[in-house]
Amino acid sequence: MFCSILCNFICCVLKQRNQTKQGNLLNKKVVSINYSFSKLSSHMGLYYLNKTLIFKIILMIFMLFLSFKFSIAYKIQASFVFGDSLLDVGNNNYITSLAKANHYPYGIDFGKATGRFCNGRTVVDVIEQEMGFGYTPPYMSPNTSGMVILKGVNYASAAAGILNYTGHILGDRINFDAQIDNFANTREEIICKIGVRATLNLLKHALFTVAFGSNDFLDNYLSESHLLSPESFVAIMISTFRVQLTRLFNLGAKKIVVVNVGPIGCLPYMRDFNPFSGDKCVTFPNQLAQLFNNQLKSLVEELRAILKGSIFVYGDAYHIMEDIIMNYTKYGFKNANSACCHVAGRFGGLIPCGRYSKVCEDRSKYIFWDTFHPSDAANVIVAKRLLSGDVNDVSPTNVWQLLQA
């Protein structure tokens, strides 16, 4: 396999040796050219190459070897991310929305504000670092094109949900249906670059992360008057999610980690707007999350059984976050209930984090960064437990095992 890739690459370089742009060489190397080594040696002698071209060939052979070695070790080539503000890395920067994090103090420990709703990294950022990847770029960025997309794309959008109505009070957002549409566009672009067969193989071995549901409660069911019972509302969420995840599978996704809804009743926002709960988490929002999560786990098991060739994995963020909150000192935290970035409220949850907010001195001691989102320190713990945790955290396999499957 590697020899075939190498042969095709050298042939492409030889054919394009008069082109000056390296980007052209990279684009052409993926075209299938069925020259044999005999034709290569008889028609195009390597001794005609100048030193610069030889250096380029050696460099690209080395890069191809590293890429090949990595894909053999982990059987993973790319990461595609779908979700809400917990995973958004800047898509909302490019749409008209009130849900944006492209300003200080967001990114204070990341180096700059990128659109991540955190002081540092998201859970998927940490996972991708552990995998040895760079961060997947936001789909909406004009720079997310060309060969970059072969390593994956992030489609997550703050305020997004499973249901298309979710998040409308915050303006534009890219809900899951639209995120899948965007992935379909990326898929077509990849096909144009490397062909159908290679694209399907890339997607087959790619990691797909899907995390939705929180906003369907926070910015839909709990924020407006609903005649539906919790059971009926969750049933609609699950039936919609089933169709969406099946569509994602039909587009080529095979290794799919579906992360459930965390304990939203423990958010600083929920605590401040429900003062009668005292120091405890708010019960009803957590009951909604658990109602959804129970059915989501069954859905993941169902899809894994009926969609042949799929490996659906259930990530239990609720269990992990609940454990961190209940045993926060064990994990090195000093504050388990308040927002590090705060303006008003006993728990700092009344007003969203903004340019004039107060920021705690040691972010690593806080579980929550702002009114709704965990800190970088908390995200690291969640990511590592999804990567290597037992069946109580992630099932039937953890992410490391999934990457090698």
Coordinates of C-alpha atoms in Angstrom, one line a residue:
M1 CA 0.0 0.0 0.0
F2 CA 2.7 2.5 1.0
C3 CA 4.8 1.6 -2.1
S4 CA 1.8 2.2 -4.3
I5 CA 1.2 5.6 -2.7
L6 CA 4.9 6.4 -3.0
C7 CA 5.1 5.4 -6.7
N8 CA 2.0 7.5 -7.6
F9 CA 3.5 10.4 -5.7
I10 CA 6.9 10.3 -7.5
C11 CA 5.1 10.0 -10.8
C12 CA 3.0 13.1 -10.0
V13 CA 6.1 15.0 -9.0
L14 CA 7.9 14.1 -12.1
K15 CA 5.0 15.1 -14.2
Q16 CA 4.6 18.5 -12.4
R17 CA 8.4 19.3 -12.0
N18 CA 8.0 22.6 -13.8
Q19 CA 5.4 23.9 -11.5
T20 CA 6.7 26.3 -8.8
K21 CA 3.9 26.1 -6.2
Q22 CA 4.2 23.4 -3.6
G23 CA 0.4 23.5 -3.2
N24 CA 0.1 22.3 -6.8
L25 CA 2.4 19.4 -6.1
L26 CA 0.3 18.4 -3.1
N27 CA -2.9 18.6 -4.9
K28 CA -1.6 16.5 -7.8
K29 CA 0.0 13.8 -5.6
V30 CA -3.4 12.3 -4.7
V31 CA -4.4 11.8 -8.3
S32 CA -4.3 8.1 -9.2
I33 CA -1.6 7.5 -11.9
N34 CA -1.2 3.9 -12.9
Y35 CA 2.4 4.0 -13.9
S36 CA 4.4 0.9 -12.9
F37 CA 8.0 1.1 -11.6
S38 CA 9.2 -0.2 -15.0
K39 CA 7.6 2.7 -16.8
L40 CA 9.0 5.1 -14.2
S41 CA 12.6 3.8 -14.7
S42 CA 12.4 3.6 -18.5
H43 CA 10.7 6.8 -19.3
M44 CA 11.7 9.2 -16.5
G45 CA 15.2 8.7 -15.2
L46 CA 15.7 10.2 -11.7
Y47 CA 19.2 11.5 -12.7
Y48 CA 17.5 14.3 -14.7
L49 CA 16.1 15.8 -11.5
N50 CA 17.7 18.9 -10.1
K51 CA 18.8 19.1 -6.5
T52 CA 15.7 21.1 -5.4
L53 CA 13.3 18.6 -6.8
I54 CA 15.2 15.7 -5.3
F55 CA 15.0 17.4 -1.9
K56 CA 11.2 18.0 -2.3
I57 CA 10.7 14.3 -3.1
I58 CA 12.7 13.1 -0.1
L59 CA 10.8 15.5 2.2
M60 CA 7.4 14.4 0.9
I61 CA 8.4 10.7 1.1
F62 CA 9.3 11.3 4.7
M63 CA 6.0 13.0 5.4
L64 CA 4.0 10.3 3.6
F65 CA 5.9 7.7 5.7
L66 CA 5.0 9.4 9.0
S67 CA 1.4 9.7 7.9
F68 CA 1.3 6.1 6.9
K69 CA 2.9 5.0 10.1
F70 CA 0.4 7.0 12.1
S71 CA -2.7 5.6 10.3
I72 CA -1.4 2.0 10.8
A73 CA -0.9 2.6 14.6
Y74 CA -4.2 4.2 15.3
K75 CA -6.3 3.5 12.2
I76 CA -7.5 7.1 12.4
Q77 CA -7.0 9.8 9.8
A78 CA -9.3 12.7 10.7
S79 CA -11.6 14.2 13.3
F80 CA -15.1 15.6 12.5
V81 CA -16.9 17.5 15.3
F82 CA -20.6 18.3 15.7
G83 CA -22.1 20.1 18.7
D84 CA -23.0 23.3 20.5
S85 CA -21.0 25.9 22.5
L86 CA -19.2 23.1 24.4
L87 CA -17.3 22.2 21.2
D88 CA -17.6 25.4 19.1
V89 CA -14.1 26.6 18.1
G90 CA -15.2 29.7 16.2
N91 CA -18.0 29.0 13.8
N92 CA -20.3 31.5 15.4
N93 CA -17.7 34.2 14.7
Y94 CA -19.0 34.2 11.1
I95 CA -22.8 34.4 11.7
T96 CA -25.1 36.9 13.2
S97 CA -25.6 35.6 16.8
L98 CA -25.6 36.8 20.4
A99 CA -23.7 33.6 21.3
K100 CA -20.1 34.5 20.6
A101 CA -16.9 34.1 22.5
N102 CA -14.5 36.0 20.2
H103 CA -13.5 38.5 22.8
Y104 CA -11.7 38.8 26.1
P105 CA -11.6 37.1 28.6
Y106 CA -12.5 34.0 26.6
G107 CA -9.3 32.3 25.5
I108 CA -7.3 33.9 28.3
D109 CA -5.3 30.6 28.8
F110 CA -5.4 29.7 25.1
G111 CA -3.4 32.6 23.9
K112 CA -6.2 34.5 22.3
A113 CA -10.0 34.5 22.0
T114 CA -10.9 32.1 19.1
G115 CA -14.6 31.6 19.6
R116 CA -14.2 28.8 22.2
F117 CA -16.5 29.2 25.2
C118 CA -13.7 28.5 27.6
N119 CA -10.6 30.0 29.2
G120 CA -8.7 27.3 27.3
R121 CA -9.5 24.2 25.4
T122 CA -12.7 22.2 24.7
V123 CA -13.0 18.5 25.5
V124 CA -12.4 17.6 21.8
D125 CA -9.3 19.9 21.7
V126 CA -7.8 17.8 24.4
I127 CA -8.7 14.6 22.7
E128 CA -7.2 15.7 19.4
Q129 CA -4.0 16.7 21.2
E130 CA -3.8 13.3 22.8
M131 CA -4.3 11.8 19.3
G132 CA -1.4 13.8 18.0
F133 CA -3.6 16.0 15.7
G134 CA -3.7 19.7 15.6
Y135 CA -7.0 21.4 16.4
T136 CA -9.6 20.8 13.7
P137 CA -10.6 24.2 12.2
P138 CA -14.1 25.8 12.2
Y139 CA -16.1 25.0 9.0
M140 CA -17.2 28.6 8.6
S141 CA -13.6 30.0 8.5
P142 CA -12.5 31.0 5.0
N143 CA -9.2 29.3 5.7
T144 CA -10.8 25.9 6.1
S145 CA -10.3 24.6 2.6
G146 CA -7.8 22.8 0.5
M147 CA -5.7 19.9 2.0
V148 CA -6.6 21.1 5.5
I149 CA -10.0 19.4 5.5
L150 CA -8.4 16.0 5.0
K151 CA -7.5 16.1 8.7
G152 CA -11.1 17.0 9.8
V153 CA -13.4 19.9 10.4
N154 CA -15.3 21.3 13.3
Y155 CA -19.0 22.2 12.6
A156 CA -20.1 22.9 16.2
S157 CA -22.1 26.1 16.8
A158 CA -23.0 27.8 20.0
A159 CA -26.8 27.8 20.8
A160 CA -27.3 24.8 18.4
G161 CA -29.5 21.9 19.2
I162 CA -31.1 18.7 17.9
L163 CA -34.3 20.6 17.2
N164 CA -34.1 23.4 14.6
Y165 CA -36.2 25.7 16.7
T166 CA -33.7 25.5 19.6
G167 CA -31.6 28.6 20.2
H168 CA -33.7 31.0 18.1
I169 CA -33.8 33.6 20.9
L170 CA -30.0 34.1 20.4
G171 CA -30.2 34.8 16.7
D172 CA -28.4 32.7 14.0
R173 CA -27.0 29.3 14.9
I174 CA -26.1 26.2 13.0
N175 CA -28.2 23.3 14.4
F176 CA -27.4 19.7 13.8
D177 CA -29.4 19.3 10.6
A178 CA -27.4 22.3 9.1
Q179 CA -24.1 20.9 10.5
I180 CA -24.7 17.6 8.7
D181 CA -25.5 19.6 5.5
N182 CA -22.1 21.4 5.9
F183 CA -20.4 18.0 6.4
A184 CA -22.0 16.8 3.2
N185 CA -20.4 19.8 1.5
T186 CA -17.0 18.9 3.0
R187 CA -17.4 15.3 1.9
E188 CA -18.0 16.4 -1.7
E189 CA -14.9 18.7 -1.6
I190 CA -12.8 15.8 -0.3
I191 CA -14.1 13.5 -3.1
C192 CA -13.0 16.2 -5.6
K193 CA -9.5 16.0 -4.1
I194 CA -8.9 12.3 -3.6
G195 CA -11.7 10.4 -5.2
V196 CA -14.7 8.5 -3.9
R197 CA -12.9 5.4 -2.8
A198 CA -10.2 7.2 -0.8
T199 CA -12.8 9.5 0.7
L200 CA -15.0 6.6 2.0
N201 CA -11.9 5.0 3.4
L202 CA -10.8 8.3 5.1
L203 CA -14.3 8.7 6.7
K204 CA -14.4 5.0 7.7
H205 CA -11.4 5.5 9.8
A206 CA -12.2 9.0 11.0
L207 CA -13.4 9.9 14.5
F208 CA -16.8 11.6 14.6
T209 CA -17.8 13.4 17.9
V210 CA -21.4 14.4 18.4
A211 CA -22.6 16.3 21.5
F212 CA -26.1 17.9 21.6
G213 CA -29.1 18.2 23.8
S214 CA -28.2 20.8 26.5
N215 CA -29.6 23.7 24.5
D216 CA -32.8 21.9 23.6
F217 CA -33.5 22.2 27.3
L218 CA -31.8 25.5 28.2
D219 CA -32.8 27.5 25.2
N220 CA -36.0 25.8 24.3
Y221 CA -38.0 23.7 26.8
L222 CA -37.0 25.5 30.0
S223 CA -36.9 29.0 28.5
E224 CA -40.4 29.0 27.0
S225 CA -43.9 27.8 28.0
H226 CA -44.5 24.3 26.7
L227 CA -47.7 22.3 26.6
L228 CA -45.7 19.2 26.0
S229 CA -44.8 16.9 28.9
P230 CA -41.1 16.2 29.5
E231 CA -41.6 12.7 28.2
S232 CA -43.2 14.0 25.0
F233 CA -40.5 16.6 24.4
V234 CA -37.7 14.1 25.0
A235 CA -39.4 11.6 22.6
I236 CA -39.3 14.2 19.9
M237 CA -35.6 14.9 20.6
I238 CA -34.8 11.2 20.4
S239 CA -36.8 10.5 17.2
T240 CA -35.1 13.5 15.5
F241 CA -31.7 12.5 16.7
R242 CA -32.2 9.0 15.3
V243 CA -32.8 10.3 11.8
Q244 CA -29.8 12.7 12.1
L245 CA -27.3 10.1 13.3
T246 CA -28.5 7.7 10.7
R247 CA -28.0 10.3 8.0
L248 CA -24.5 11.0 9.3
F249 CA -23.7 7.2 9.1
N250 CA -25.1 7.1 5.5
L251 CA -22.7 9.9 4.6
G252 CA -19.7 7.7 5.6
A253 CA -19.3 8.1 9.4
K254 CA -18.6 4.8 11.1
K255 CA -16.8 5.6 14.4
I256 CA -19.2 7.9 16.2
V257 CA -18.9 9.0 19.8
V258 CA -22.2 10.4 21.0
V259 CA -21.9 12.4 24.3
N260 CA -24.9 12.8 26.5
V261 CA -26.2 15.9 28.4
G262 CA -24.3 16.9 31.5
P263 CA -25.9 17.9 34.9
I264 CA -27.3 21.2 33.6
G265 CA -29.0 21.7 37.0
C266 CA -25.5 22.3 38.5
L267 CA -24.6 25.2 36.2
P268 CA -24.0 28.5 37.9
Y269 CA -26.8 30.0 35.7
M270 CA -29.3 27.4 37.0
R271 CA -28.2 27.8 40.6
D272 CA -28.6 31.6 40.5
F273 CA -32.0 31.6 38.8
N274 CA -33.3 28.9 41.2
P275 CA -32.2 30.3 44.6
F276 CA -34.5 28.0 46.6
S277 CA -32.3 25.1 45.8
G278 CA -29.7 26.6 48.1
D279 CA -26.2 25.0 47.7
K280 CA -27.6 22.0 45.9
C281 CA -28.0 21.5 42.1
V282 CA -31.4 22.3 40.7
T283 CA -33.4 19.1 40.5
F284 CA -35.8 19.5 37.6
P285 CA -33.2 20.3 34.9
N286 CA -31.1 17.4 36.0
Q287 CA -34.2 15.1 35.8
L288 CA -34.7 16.3 32.2
A289 CA -31.1 15.5 31.4
Q290 CA -31.3 12.0 32.9
L291 CA -34.6 11.3 31.1
F292 CA -33.0 12.2 27.8
N293 CA -29.7 10.4 28.6
N294 CA -31.5 7.1 29.4
Q295 CA -33.2 7.1 26.1
L296 CA -30.1 8.3 24.3
K297 CA -28.1 5.3 25.6
S298 CA -30.8 3.0 24.2
L299 CA -30.7 4.8 20.9
V300 CA -26.9 4.5 20.6
E301 CA -27.2 0.7 21.3
E302 CA -30.0 0.4 18.7
L303 CA -28.0 2.2 16.0
R304 CA -24.9 0.2 16.7
A305 CA -27.0 -3.0 16.2
I306 CA -28.9 -2.1 13.1
L307 CA -26.4 0.1 11.1
K308 CA -23.9 -2.6 9.9
G309 CA -20.3 -1.5 10.0
S310 CA -21.0 1.3 12.6
I311 CA -19.2 1.6 15.9
F312 CA -21.4 3.9 18.0
V313 CA -20.0 4.8 21.4
Y314 CA -21.9 6.4 24.3
G315 CA -20.0 9.0 26.3
D316 CA -21.5 9.7 29.8
A317 CA -20.6 13.3 30.4
Y318 CA -23.3 13.5 33.1
H319 CA -21.7 10.8 35.2
I320 CA -18.2 12.2 34.7
M321 CA -19.2 15.8 35.6
E322 CA -21.3 14.7 38.5
D323 CA -18.4 12.8 39.9
I324 CA -16.1 15.9 39.5
I325 CA -18.6 18.2 41.2
M326 CA -19.3 15.9 44.1
N327 CA -15.7 15.0 44.7
Y328 CA -14.1 18.3 43.5
T329 CA -11.3 18.4 46.1
K330 CA -10.1 15.0 45.0
Y331 CA -9.5 16.5 41.5
G332 CA -7.7 19.5 42.9
F333 CA -10.5 22.1 42.6
K334 CA -11.4 24.6 45.3
N335 CA -14.7 25.8 43.8
A336 CA -17.4 23.4 42.4
N337 CA -20.4 25.7 41.9
S338 CA -19.4 29.2 40.8
A339 CA -18.3 30.8 37.5
C340 CA -14.7 31.9 37.4
C341 CA -15.7 34.6 34.9
H342 CA -18.5 36.5 36.7
V343 CA -20.4 39.7 37.0
A344 CA -23.4 39.2 39.3
G345 CA -25.1 36.6 41.3
R346 CA -24.2 34.4 44.2
F347 CA -22.7 31.9 41.8
G348 CA -21.8 34.3 39.1
G349 CA -24.5 33.0 36.9
L350 CA -26.9 36.0 36.4
I351 CA -24.9 37.7 33.6
P352 CA -22.9 36.1 30.8
C353 CA -19.1 36.4 30.8
G354 CA -18.0 39.6 29.0
R355 CA -15.2 42.1 28.5
Y356 CA -15.9 43.8 31.9
S357 CA -16.4 40.6 33.9
K358 CA -14.2 39.7 36.9
V359 CA -11.9 36.7 36.3
C360 CA -10.7 34.5 39.1
E361 CA -7.0 34.4 39.6
D362 CA -6.4 30.6 39.4
R363 CA -8.7 29.2 36.7
S364 CA -7.4 25.7 37.4
K365 CA -9.2 25.6 40.7
Y366 CA -12.7 26.2 39.2
I367 CA -14.9 23.6 37.6
F368 CA -16.9 26.2 35.7
W369 CA -15.4 28.9 33.6
D370 CA -18.6 30.9 33.0
T371 CA -22.3 30.7 33.5
F372 CA -22.7 27.6 31.3
H373 CA -19.3 26.1 30.4
P374 CA -16.6 24.1 32.2
S375 CA -13.1 25.4 32.6
D376 CA -10.1 24.0 30.7
A377 CA -9.1 22.1 33.8
A378 CA -12.5 20.3 34.0
N379 CA -12.4 19.7 30.2
V380 CA -9.1 17.9 30.5
I381 CA -10.5 15.5 33.1
V382 CA -13.6 14.8 31.0
A383 CA -11.5 14.3 27.8
K384 CA -9.1 11.9 29.5
R385 CA -11.9 9.8 31.0
L386 CA -13.6 9.6 27.6
L387 CA -10.3 8.5 26.1
S388 CA -9.4 5.8 28.6
G389 CA -12.2 5.5 31.1
D390 CA -14.1 2.3 31.9
V391 CA -17.7 1.4 30.9
N392 CA -19.1 3.7 33.6
D393 CA -17.6 6.7 31.6
V394 CA -17.8 5.5 28.0
S395 CA -19.2 2.3 26.5
P396 CA -18.9 -0.2 25.0
T397 CA -15.3 1.0 24.4
N398 CA -13.4 4.1 25.3
V399 CA -12.1 6.4 22.6
W400 CA -8.6 5.0 22.6
Q401 CA -10.0 1.5 21.9
L402 CA -12.3 2.9 19.3
L403 CA -9.4 4.5 17.4
Q404 CA -7.7 1.1 17.2
A405 CA -10.8 -0.8 16.2

